[in-house]
Amino acid sequence: MTVVVLHRRSLGDLPYGEWLGGDAIVVDSSSTAADSDSATAELAVLSLASNTHITALVALHPDDQIRAGSLRDHLGLAGQTRDEAVVGADAIRAAELLGGAGVPVVRRVPAATIPDLYRAAHAWGYPLRVRRGRGPERAVVAELADESALRAFARGGLAEGDTAATAGLTVEPATSGPRHHGPGTPATDAALAVLPAVPGHPLEVDAVRDEFGTWRVDTVRYTGHTADARHLVCAQARQFESVEAV
């Protein structure tokens, strides 16, 4: 077998060849803010595929999950697909999937423009919470207690209609209810039953209890960068075996 690994230097030196019996080709997928949209890693993998029979693609870092899924789809490789990867990386997509299956989720919409924030305020009232919609942390960008706070946030360089400035943001009603991590509530148990379970791609689920006492799924995120690296690498690399055995 020939396994291609997308590796980020931030993960440190990992002995992929030792774990996979010497059959790993490592492609550096590290990026900076200036070249985060670069397709260098994808082009390197496609170049390898033009003269090498790739049997599996491995990626541990959260920022490589969607590109790895896209490459698997394009090359016809087994393992996590792009659509499955998006669920663990994008808050809106996860909410759509779970909400469509009847799982209670935190109300959340994209905040691509400042008018989106005003529409959310009209629909839900204040306070509102603005956060990043992707990435493992989903960091809170702003807490909007009232309209004056919203106007101040807009004046901070986010011009009306400036979709580039607000790309990737989401808005939701701010809630301060109890929080729960992992299985153990009706919402998180139902979510874990619906979410794609792909070996080597662990997902964790958090929930919050709203003012009416209902547990709602707040966050779904991929956590491979904090799990046992060797176990995940081997699990991802061995996906092709189950396909070949069919």
PDB file of N, CA and C in Angstrom, residues 177-189 192 204-209 215-219 221:
ATOM      1  N   GLY A 177     -27.033  29.020  30.053  1.00  0.00           N
ATOM      2  CA  GLY A 177     -27.497  27.831  30.761  1.00  0.00           C
ATOM      3  C   GLY A 177     -26.383  26.831  31.002  1.00  0.00           C
ATOM      4  N   PRO A 178     -26.688  25.777  31.783  1.00  0.00           N
ATOM      5  CA  PRO A 178     -25.695  24.722  32.039  1.00  0.00           C
ATOM      6  C   PRO A 178     -25.224  24.088  30.741  1.00  0.00           C
ATOM      7  N   ARG A 179     -23.971  23.636  30.734  1.00  0.00           N
ATOM      8  CA  ARG A 179     -23.393  23.023  29.547  1.00  0.00           C
ATOM      9  C   ARG A 179     -23.029  21.577  29.849  1.00  0.00           C
ATOM     10  N   HIS A 180     -23.003  20.767  28.791  1.00  0.00           N
ATOM     11  CA  HIS A 180     -22.673  19.346  28.949  1.00  0.00           C
ATOM     12  C   HIS A 180     -21.779  18.922  27.797  1.00  0.00           C
ATOM     13  N   HIS A 181     -20.755  18.147  28.102  1.00  0.00           N
ATOM     14  CA  HIS A 181     -19.806  17.676  27.101  1.00  0.00           C
ATOM     15  C   HIS A 181     -19.954  16.174  26.921  1.00  0.00           C
ATOM     16  N   GLY A 182     -20.179  15.739  25.674  1.00  0.00           N
ATOM     17  CA  GLY A 182     -20.223  14.318  25.372  1.00  0.00           C
ATOM     18  C   GLY A 182     -21.578  13.683  25.595  1.00  0.00           C
ATOM     19  N   PRO A 183     -21.631  12.340  25.568  1.00  0.00           N
ATOM     20  CA  PRO A 183     -22.908  11.640  25.753  1.00  0.00           C
ATOM     21  C   PRO A 183     -23.499  11.946  27.125  1.00  0.00           C
ATOM     22  N   GLY A 184     -24.811  11.657  27.255  1.00  0.00           N
ATOM     23  CA  GLY A 184     -25.423  11.802  28.565  1.00  0.00           C
ATOM     24  C   GLY A 184     -26.644  12.688  28.604  1.00  0.00           C
ATOM     25  N   THR A 185     -26.941  13.399  27.504  1.00  0.00           N
ATOM     26  CA  THR A 185     -28.191  14.155  27.413  1.00  0.00           C
ATOM     27  C   THR A 185     -28.957  13.635  26.203  1.00  0.00           C
ATOM     28  N   PRO A 186     -30.286  13.823  26.170  1.00  0.00           N
ATOM     29  CA  PRO A 186     -31.036  13.374  24.981  1.00  0.00           C
ATOM     30  C   PRO A 186     -30.500  13.976  23.689  1.00  0.00           C
ATOM     31  N   ALA A 187     -30.074  15.260  23.744  1.00  0.00           N
ATOM     32  CA  ALA A 187     -29.602  15.924  22.526  1.00  0.00           C
ATOM     33  C   ALA A 187     -28.264  15.364  22.057  1.00  0.00           C
ATOM     34  N   THR A 188     -27.299  15.231  22.971  1.00  0.00           N
ATOM     35  CA  THR A 188     -25.980  14.752  22.543  1.00  0.00           C
ATOM     36  C   THR A 188     -26.039  13.283  22.145  1.00  0.00           C
ATOM     37  N   ASP A 189     -26.841  12.481  22.844  1.00  0.00           N
ATOM     38  CA  ASP A 189     -26.981  11.072  22.469  1.00  0.00           C
ATOM     39  C   ASP A 189     -27.594  10.947  21.079  1.00  0.00           C
ATOM     40  N   LEU A 192     -24.967  12.019  18.394  1.00  0.00           N
ATOM     41  CA  LEU A 192     -23.930  11.021  18.136  1.00  0.00           C
ATOM     42  C   LEU A 192     -24.468   9.850  17.317  1.00  0.00           C
ATOM     43  N   GLU A 204     -16.608  15.271  18.717  1.00  0.00           N
ATOM     44  CA  GLU A 204     -17.153  15.480  20.046  1.00  0.00           C
ATOM     45  C   GLU A 204     -18.326  16.439  19.951  1.00  0.00           C
ATOM     46  N   VAL A 205     -19.251  16.298  20.898  1.00  0.00           N
ATOM     47  CA  VAL A 205     -20.482  17.075  20.879  1.00  0.00           C
ATOM     48  C   VAL A 205     -20.669  17.747  22.231  1.00  0.00           C
ATOM     49  N   ASP A 206     -21.001  19.040  22.204  1.00  0.00           N
ATOM     50  CA  ASP A 206     -21.344  19.786  23.411  1.00  0.00           C
ATOM     51  C   ASP A 206     -22.788  20.248  23.306  1.00  0.00           C
ATOM     52  N   ALA A 207     -23.454  20.362  24.450  1.00  0.00           N
ATOM     53  CA  ALA A 207     -24.827  20.846  24.482  1.00  0.00           C
ATOM     54  C   ALA A 207     -24.980  21.895  25.563  1.00  0.00           C
ATOM     55  N   VAL A 208     -26.027  22.706  25.418  1.00  0.00           N
ATOM     56  CA  VAL A 208     -26.362  23.723  26.420  1.00  0.00           C
ATOM     57  C   VAL A 208     -27.859  23.619  26.692  1.00  0.00           C
ATOM     58  N   ARG A 209     -28.270  23.872  27.937  1.00  0.00           N
ATOM     59  CA  ARG A 209     -29.688  23.813  28.282  1.00  0.00           C
ATOM     60  C   ARG A 209     -30.286  25.210  28.187  1.00  0.00           C
ATOM     61  N   TRP A 215     -32.242  20.583  26.389  1.00  0.00           N
ATOM     62  CA  TRP A 215     -30.842  20.467  25.991  1.00  0.00           C
ATOM     63  C   TRP A 215     -30.745  20.594  24.472  1.00  0.00           C
ATOM     64  N   ARG A 216     -29.848  21.473  24.016  1.00  0.00           N
ATOM     65  CA  ARG A 216     -29.648  21.692  22.590  1.00  0.00           C
ATOM     66  C   ARG A 216     -28.179  21.510  22.242  1.00  0.00           C
ATOM     67  N   VAL A 217     -27.906  20.838  21.139  1.00  0.00           N
ATOM     68  CA  VAL A 217     -26.520  20.673  20.697  1.00  0.00           C
ATOM     69  C   VAL A 217     -25.977  22.040  20.305  1.00  0.00           C
ATOM     70  N   ASP A 218     -24.853  22.382  20.888  1.00  0.00           N
ATOM     71  CA  ASP A 218     -24.213  23.666  20.617  1.00  0.00           C
ATOM     72  C   ASP A 218     -23.069  23.511  19.630  1.00  0.00           C
ATOM     73  N   THR A 219     -22.200  22.523  19.845  1.00  0.00           N
ATOM     74  CA  THR A 219     -20.989  22.400  19.041  1.00  0.00           C
ATOM     75  C   THR A 219     -20.734  20.953  18.649  1.00  0.00           C
ATOM     76  N   ARG A 221     -17.455  19.118  16.785  1.00  0.00           N
ATOM     77  CA  ARG A 221     -16.114  19.434  16.272  1.00  0.00           C
ATOM     78  C   ARG A 221     -15.270  18.160  16.151  1.00  0.00           C
TER      79      ARG A 221
END
